[in-house]
Amino acid sequence: MTVADALLLALGAIAVGSGALVVTSTQIVRAGLYLVVSLGAMAGLYLVLGAELVAWVQVLVYVGAVVVLLLFAVMLTRAPIGPSPDLDRPAWPALIVGGGVGVGLAALLVDAFRWTIYAMPVPGTTDRMGAELFGSWVLPFEVLSILLLSALVGAIVLSRPDIGAPKKTEVEV
Amino acid sequence: MHAVIPYVTAALLFGLGVYGVLRRRNAILVLMAVELMLNAVNLLLVTADVTLPTPGGHRGGAFALFVIVLAAAEVGVGLAIVLQYYRMRSAVNVDEVALHHEPEAG
Amino acid sequence: MTADVLTPLLPGVPLLLGLIGLVLRPGDKRSSQALGIAGAAIALIVTIVLLAVVDEPVEVTHRWVTFGDLPVTLGFSLGPAALYVAVAVAVVALCVQVYSVAYLHDDTRYAPYAAQVSLFTGAMLLVVSANDLILLLLGWEIMGVCSYLLIGHDRRLPEAPAAAVKAFLVTRVGDVGFLLGIAWLGVWAGSFRISDILAHGGVPTVALLLILAGVAGKSAQFPLHTWLPDAMAGPTPISALIHAATMVAAGVYVVFRLFPLFAQSPAALAVLGVMAAITLLLGALSATAQDDLKRVLAWSTVSQIGYMTGALAVGSPAAALFHLLTHAAFKALLFLAAGAVIHAVGSNLMSRMGGLREHMPVTFWCFVAGLGALAGVPPLAGFWSKENVLVAAAHATEGDGPAPAWVGWVVWVAALAGVAITAWYATRLLLYTFFGHARSRTDEWHAGFSDAHYEGAPGVPHDPPALMRWPVLLLAVPAVLLGLAAFLPGFRSALELEPPHLSVSIVLPLVLLMLGAGSAWWLWHTGPGVDPARALGRSRPLFAAGFHLDKIQNLLVVRPVRAFAGAVRLVDEKVVDAAVEGAGTSTTRLGTVLAAAHRAALPRAAVAVFSGALLLGVVAAIYGAAS
């Protein structure tokens, strides 16, 4: 049990634990905050595994932007702030399928990798990641930029108040 | 290092994400669970970088970066849809989304 | 050579003319009358020519078709006996065709009637002349169809269609056995030609018993006799042709043709004998109590055919054939004369007749001749043929014939009893119809259901017009004289009859004859105008209903078959149709269910997708682990 293993175990436990709380919490805002903890633990895991750029991009984008967006949406949709009982649908299909998927995948991976020891990777630098990205993955990079642009435009168009469905008073369910 | 630890973490997180998608009623909470699933995949990719014997490759990391970008775009558009739906119905329960057009008088 | 050409013409010409007649317009009287009379006349001429020209039996054979390895031939064989039967058929057919011109002068559908009578004549001649069992079966079935069509000819009568269907179905039951018997014989002998079958060694008793089933059906023997009294709903000339002279005799003729085989099977002869005895007595007793003139004659036919089959059963086909010929003559005479009476009075019922002797003398004397022949009064024809039957039965009681001795006893006793009863009802018929005062003139006469088809009140009864009178007179000649033909050596050798000997054995039948006739006359004498059948007392309803055999048949056969048919129809509707329609409705319902599944709400769809993915993953993992 090296230091790396201990770190991996600890950070993994935090990630899984807070992830569990995200999906079971009865308060929306707390779920969002637990998501922050989970994503942060993930960033730590990336650091241990030697993907430093990924870790910091995770913190910047996921924790910094995505979660903030989600919390904004929570506020804009007037989600109940305190605990609310009707946040959940029936548990048993989710339990069966989710449990099956999780346990199944875990079993698969354990069966594949057992307790093999791998060498710790050389810590990755931005230089090497940049070389990888702009060396082999230029085209996907450019396509992704176009994707981001279209997502931006789409989000703006979708949020305009003067398009879409008519006012609520004229709509019968 | 024992690579099985992050792998199992990723698997469990993915399962939790599926559970959350199928269990939660609020659309925003569903999106949060989707984020969990995407993160699990990212972890898998990054760990694969370590376990796969590709000389000098960071492919897993590159993929993880792409996934992060996609997730951001998806959350942006998704939340725009959620907000537009909120304006129509002033609630965001996925139960009540009418996917089909009911015929007149049943 | 002429015989080879003429022999197929014998059945062929009437059949052809009948088919031509079927395509005429139903109201076309002139051409249909001409075709009908021409068909019967040509058949008669051909038969007479063949009789005159031919010395030995004519045989014509032509291979037709093969059933597997069994060849079927167009084979004709006319021995002298068959030629005499053909003469009888042709004469009666000609008389009927001429008679019908006058009797059915106001029929709007005369053309199909005449055509069907021609077809019937051709079919009967086919049965008579066939040397191949399949050809015989063909003629047999055509006769059944024509009988059905002709019984139901008068569409105005409500009981005619039911009677036609009953006749067809009851004879059909017999025909099933007949067909099986023919098939069995054909397979057993390896060929359908009658000459081959007779030459084959061995005794196929089961086949012979099956053939007897067909004989019982067509010849109205117990227990398949129930159709004949009801068949009187057809026009009277039809009753004369089909149900007195020809079709009902076809069964007797078939046994006559196959007799060398029957002679070797005591079992078949025993069955035939018992059947004959029962039928004889049943018919005679039922005839005593009938009110309808034609029904008396119908039951009388049943009884007389019992004499013929009884003669066959005791091993004397010659006596049977002789009685067949005389019966054809006097029964056709009686039916045609009865038609004249019905035509004159306007009713079938004897209780509406009476005192017709002064008004219809010709018809009266024809009735005397016919009823005398029926009862067996010497020297009329029936006396000689009945004598032959009784003598043959008496010989068979000694047990050295082909039939067992007890069969001879049964037939002989029944035949003797039949003589008395026949004389009784014949006398009753004559007295009740022609003597006494005219009952139809009284105020009690009113239009009843059975004479509803005669329009208008009848005038004074009179002898029939010429076209109806001459056929009756023509038939009176053989009814009187045919019996004396037994003294002609040519006739005798053709039928293989024994020379008639007037010995002490004729005393007993004559005594019984006088007993029967005398008691009927005495009843009339003591109560003139009163129906002698009143003396039957309590048994009269039983006899009149034919011993309720109709009801028994209805209970045992008709009702269960109808119930079974209803059940089959129910199964067809509820199970088969439901399965077919159910395929449609279940597909529609499945489609609706799947459509609803497609419209599932978002969360349910998500569950479906994820569980599908999980399932695929599990399957892939297992597969990967297995291989």
Coordinates of N, CA and C in Angstrom, one line a residue, chain A residues 75-172:
Chain A
M75 N -32.2 28.3 -8.8 CA -32.8 29.5 -8.3 C -33.9 30.0 -9.3
L76 N -33.6 30.0 -10.6 CA -34.5 30.6 -11.6 C -35.8 29.7 -11.7
T77 N -35.7 28.5 -11.4 CA -37.0 27.7 -11.4 C -37.6 27.6 -10.1
R78 N -37.3 28.5 -9.2 CA -37.9 28.6 -7.9 C -38.0 27.2 -7.2
A79 N -36.9 26.5 -7.2 CA -36.9 25.2 -6.6 C -37.0 25.4 -5.1
P80 N -37.7 24.5 -4.4 CA -37.8 24.7 -2.9 C -36.5 24.6 -2.3
I81 N -36.3 25.6 -1.3 CA -35.0 25.7 -0.7 C -34.8 24.6 0.4
G82 N -35.8 24.4 1.2 CA -35.6 23.5 2.2 C -35.9 22.1 1.7
P83 N -36.0 21.1 2.7 CA -36.2 19.7 2.2 C -37.6 19.6 1.6
S84 N -37.7 18.9 0.5 CA -39.0 18.7 -0.2 C -39.2 17.2 -0.4
P85 N -40.3 16.7 -0.1 CA -40.5 15.2 -0.1 C -40.7 14.7 -1.5
D86 N -41.2 15.5 -2.5 CA -41.6 14.9 -3.8 C -40.6 15.1 -4.8
L87 N -39.3 14.9 -4.4 CA -38.3 15.0 -5.4 C -38.0 13.7 -6.1
D88 N -38.5 12.6 -5.6 CA -38.1 11.3 -6.1 C -39.3 10.5 -6.7
R89 N -38.9 9.8 -7.7 CA -39.9 8.8 -8.3 C -39.7 7.5 -7.6
P90 N -40.5 6.5 -7.9 CA -40.3 5.2 -7.2 C -38.9 4.6 -7.3
A91 N -38.5 4.0 -6.2 CA -37.1 3.6 -6.1 C -36.7 2.3 -6.8
W92 N -37.7 1.4 -6.9 CA -37.2 0.1 -7.3 C -36.6 -0.1 -8.7
P93 N -37.2 0.6 -9.8 CA -36.5 0.5 -11.1 C -35.1 1.1 -11.0
A94 N -35.0 2.2 -10.4 CA -33.7 2.9 -10.3 C -32.7 2.0 -9.6
L95 N -33.2 1.4 -8.5 CA -32.3 0.6 -7.7 C -31.8 -0.6 -8.5
I96 N -32.7 -1.3 -9.1 CA -32.4 -2.5 -9.9 C -31.4 -2.1 -11.0
V97 N -31.8 -1.2 -11.8 CA -31.0 -0.9 -13.0 C -29.7 -0.2 -12.6
G98 N -29.8 0.8 -11.7 CA -28.5 1.5 -11.3 C -27.6 0.6 -10.5
G99 N -28.2 -0.2 -9.6 CA -27.4 -1.1 -8.9 C -26.7 -2.1 -9.8
G100 N -27.5 -2.6 -10.7 CA -27.0 -3.6 -11.7 C -25.9 -3.1 -12.5
V101 N -26.1 -1.9 -13.0 CA -25.0 -1.3 -13.8 C -23.8 -1.1 -13.0
G102 N -23.9 -0.5 -11.8 CA -22.7 -0.2 -11.0 C -22.0 -1.5 -10.6
V103 N -22.8 -2.4 -10.0 CA -22.1 -3.6 -9.6 C -21.5 -4.4 -10.7
G104 N -22.3 -4.4 -11.8 CA -21.8 -5.1 -13.0 C -20.5 -4.6 -13.5
L105 N -20.5 -3.3 -13.7 CA -19.3 -2.7 -14.2 C -18.1 -3.0 -13.3
A106 N -18.4 -2.8 -12.0 CA -17.3 -3.0 -11.0 C -16.8 -4.4 -11.1
A107 N -17.7 -5.3 -11.2 CA -17.3 -6.8 -11.2 C -16.4 -7.0 -12.5
L108 N -16.9 -6.4 -13.6 CA -16.1 -6.6 -14.8 C -14.7 -6.1 -14.7
L109 N -14.6 -4.9 -14.1 CA -13.3 -4.3 -14.0 C -12.4 -5.0 -13.0
V110 N -13.0 -5.4 -11.9 CA -12.2 -6.2 -10.9 C -11.7 -7.5 -11.6
D111 N -12.6 -8.1 -12.3 CA -12.2 -9.3 -13.0 C -11.1 -9.1 -14.0
A112 N -11.1 -7.9 -14.6 CA -10.1 -7.6 -15.6 C -8.7 -7.3 -15.0
F113 N -8.8 -6.5 -13.9 CA -7.5 -6.0 -13.5 C -7.0 -6.6 -12.2
R114 N -7.8 -7.3 -11.4 CA -7.4 -7.9 -10.2 C -6.6 -6.9 -9.3
W115 N -5.6 -7.4 -8.8 CA -4.8 -6.6 -7.9 C -3.4 -6.2 -8.5
T116 N -3.5 -6.1 -9.8 CA -2.2 -5.8 -10.5 C -1.6 -4.4 -10.2
I117 N -0.4 -4.4 -10.1 CA 0.3 -3.1 -9.8 C 0.9 -2.5 -11.0
Y118 N 0.5 -1.3 -11.2 CA 1.1 -0.6 -12.3 C 2.0 0.5 -11.9
A119 N 3.0 0.9 -12.8 CA 3.9 1.9 -12.4 C 3.2 3.3 -12.3
M120 N 3.6 4.0 -11.5 CA 3.1 5.4 -11.4 C 3.5 6.2 -12.6
P121 N 2.6 6.9 -13.2 CA 3.0 7.6 -14.4 C 3.9 8.8 -14.1
V122 N 4.5 9.2 -15.1 CA 5.3 10.5 -15.0 C 4.3 11.6 -14.9
P123 N 4.5 12.5 -14.0 CA 3.5 13.6 -13.9 C 3.4 14.4 -15.2
G124 N 2.2 14.6 -15.7 CA 2.0 15.2 -17.0 C 2.1 16.7 -16.9
T125 N 2.7 17.2 -17.9 CA 2.9 18.7 -18.0 C 2.0 19.2 -19.1
T126 N 1.7 20.5 -19.0 CA 0.9 21.1 -20.1 C 1.5 21.0 -21.4
D127 N 2.8 21.1 -21.4 CA 3.6 21.0 -22.6 C 3.3 19.7 -23.4
R128 N 3.3 18.6 -22.6 CA 3.1 17.3 -23.2 C 1.7 17.1 -23.7
M129 N 0.7 17.6 -22.8 CA -0.7 17.5 -23.2 C -1.0 18.4 -24.4
G130 N -0.4 19.6 -24.5 CA -0.5 20.4 -25.7 C 0.0 19.7 -26.9
A131 N 1.2 19.0 -26.8 CA 1.7 18.3 -27.9 C 0.8 17.2 -28.4
E132 N 0.2 16.5 -27.4 CA -0.8 15.5 -27.8 C -2.0 16.0 -28.5
L133 N -2.5 17.1 -27.9 CA -3.8 17.7 -28.4 C -3.6 18.2 -29.9
F134 N -2.6 19.0 -30.0 CA -2.5 19.7 -31.3 C -1.6 18.8 -32.3
G135 N -1.2 17.7 -31.8 CA -0.5 16.8 -32.7 C -1.5 15.8 -33.3
S136 N -2.2 15.1 -32.5 CA -3.1 14.1 -33.1 C -4.5 14.5 -33.1
W137 N -5.0 15.4 -32.3 CA -6.4 15.7 -32.2 C -6.8 17.1 -32.6
V138 N -6.2 17.6 -33.7 CA -6.5 18.9 -34.1 C -7.9 19.0 -34.6
L139 N -8.3 18.1 -35.5 CA -9.6 18.2 -36.1 C -10.7 18.1 -35.0
P140 N -10.7 17.2 -34.1 CA -11.7 17.2 -33.1 C -11.7 18.5 -32.3
F141 N -10.5 19.0 -32.1 CA -10.5 20.3 -31.3 C -11.2 21.4 -32.0
E142 N -11.0 21.5 -33.4 CA -11.7 22.5 -34.1 C -13.2 22.3 -34.1
V143 N -13.6 21.0 -34.3 CA -15.0 20.7 -34.3 C -15.6 21.0 -33.0
L144 N -14.9 20.8 -31.9 CA -15.4 21.1 -30.6 C -15.7 22.6 -30.5
S145 N -14.8 23.4 -31.1 CA -15.0 24.8 -31.0 C -16.3 25.2 -31.7
I146 N -16.5 24.6 -32.9 CA -17.8 24.9 -33.6 C -19.0 24.4 -32.7
L147 N -18.8 23.3 -32.1 CA -19.9 22.8 -31.2 C -20.2 23.8 -30.1
L148 N -19.1 24.3 -29.5 CA -19.4 25.2 -28.4 C -20.1 26.5 -28.9
L149 N -19.7 26.9 -30.1 CA -20.4 28.1 -30.7 C -21.8 27.8 -30.9
S150 N -22.1 26.7 -31.5 CA -23.5 26.3 -31.7 C -24.3 26.2 -30.5
A151 N -23.6 25.6 -29.4 CA -24.3 25.4 -28.2 C -24.6 26.8 -27.6
L152 N -23.7 27.7 -27.7 CA -23.9 29.1 -27.2 C -25.1 29.7 -27.9
V153 N -25.1 29.6 -29.2 CA -26.2 30.3 -30.0 C -27.5 29.6 -29.6
G154 N -27.5 28.3 -29.6 CA -28.7 27.5 -29.2 C -29.2 27.9 -27.9
A155 N -28.4 28.0 -26.9 CA -28.8 28.3 -25.6 C -29.5 29.7 -25.6
I156 N -28.9 30.7 -26.3 CA -29.5 32.0 -26.3 C -30.8 32.0 -27.0
V157 N -30.9 31.3 -28.1 CA -32.2 31.2 -28.8 C -33.2 30.6 -28.0
L158 N -32.9 29.5 -27.3 CA -33.9 28.8 -26.5 C -34.4 29.6 -25.4
S159 N -33.5 30.5 -24.9 CA -34.0 31.2 -23.7 C -34.7 32.5 -24.0
R160 N -34.9 32.8 -25.3 CA -35.6 34.0 -25.6 C -37.1 33.9 -25.1
P161 N -37.6 34.9 -24.6 CA -39.0 34.8 -24.1 C -40.0 34.9 -25.2
D162 N -39.7 35.4 -26.3 CA -40.7 35.7 -27.3 C -40.8 34.5 -28.3
I163 N -40.1 33.5 -28.1 CA -40.3 32.3 -29.0 C -40.9 31.2 -28.2
G164 N -41.3 30.1 -28.8 CA -41.7 28.9 -28.0 C -43.2 29.0 -27.8
A165 N -43.6 28.4 -26.7 CA -45.0 28.1 -26.4 C -45.7 29.4 -26.1
P166 N -47.0 29.4 -26.3 CA -47.8 30.6 -25.9 C -47.9 30.7 -24.4
K167 N -48.6 31.8 -24.0 CA -48.7 32.1 -22.5 C -49.5 31.0 -21.8
K168 N -49.2 30.9 -20.5 CA -49.8 29.8 -19.8 C -51.3 29.8 -19.8
T169 N -51.9 31.1 -19.7 CA -53.4 31.2 -19.6 C -54.1 30.6 -20.8
E170 N -53.4 30.6 -22.0 CA -54.1 30.1 -23.2 C -53.9 28.6 -23.4
V171 N -53.1 28.0 -22.6 CA -52.7 26.6 -22.8 C -53.5 25.8 -21.9
E172 N -54.2 24.8 -22.4 CA -55.0 23.8 -21.6 C -54.1 22.5 -21.6

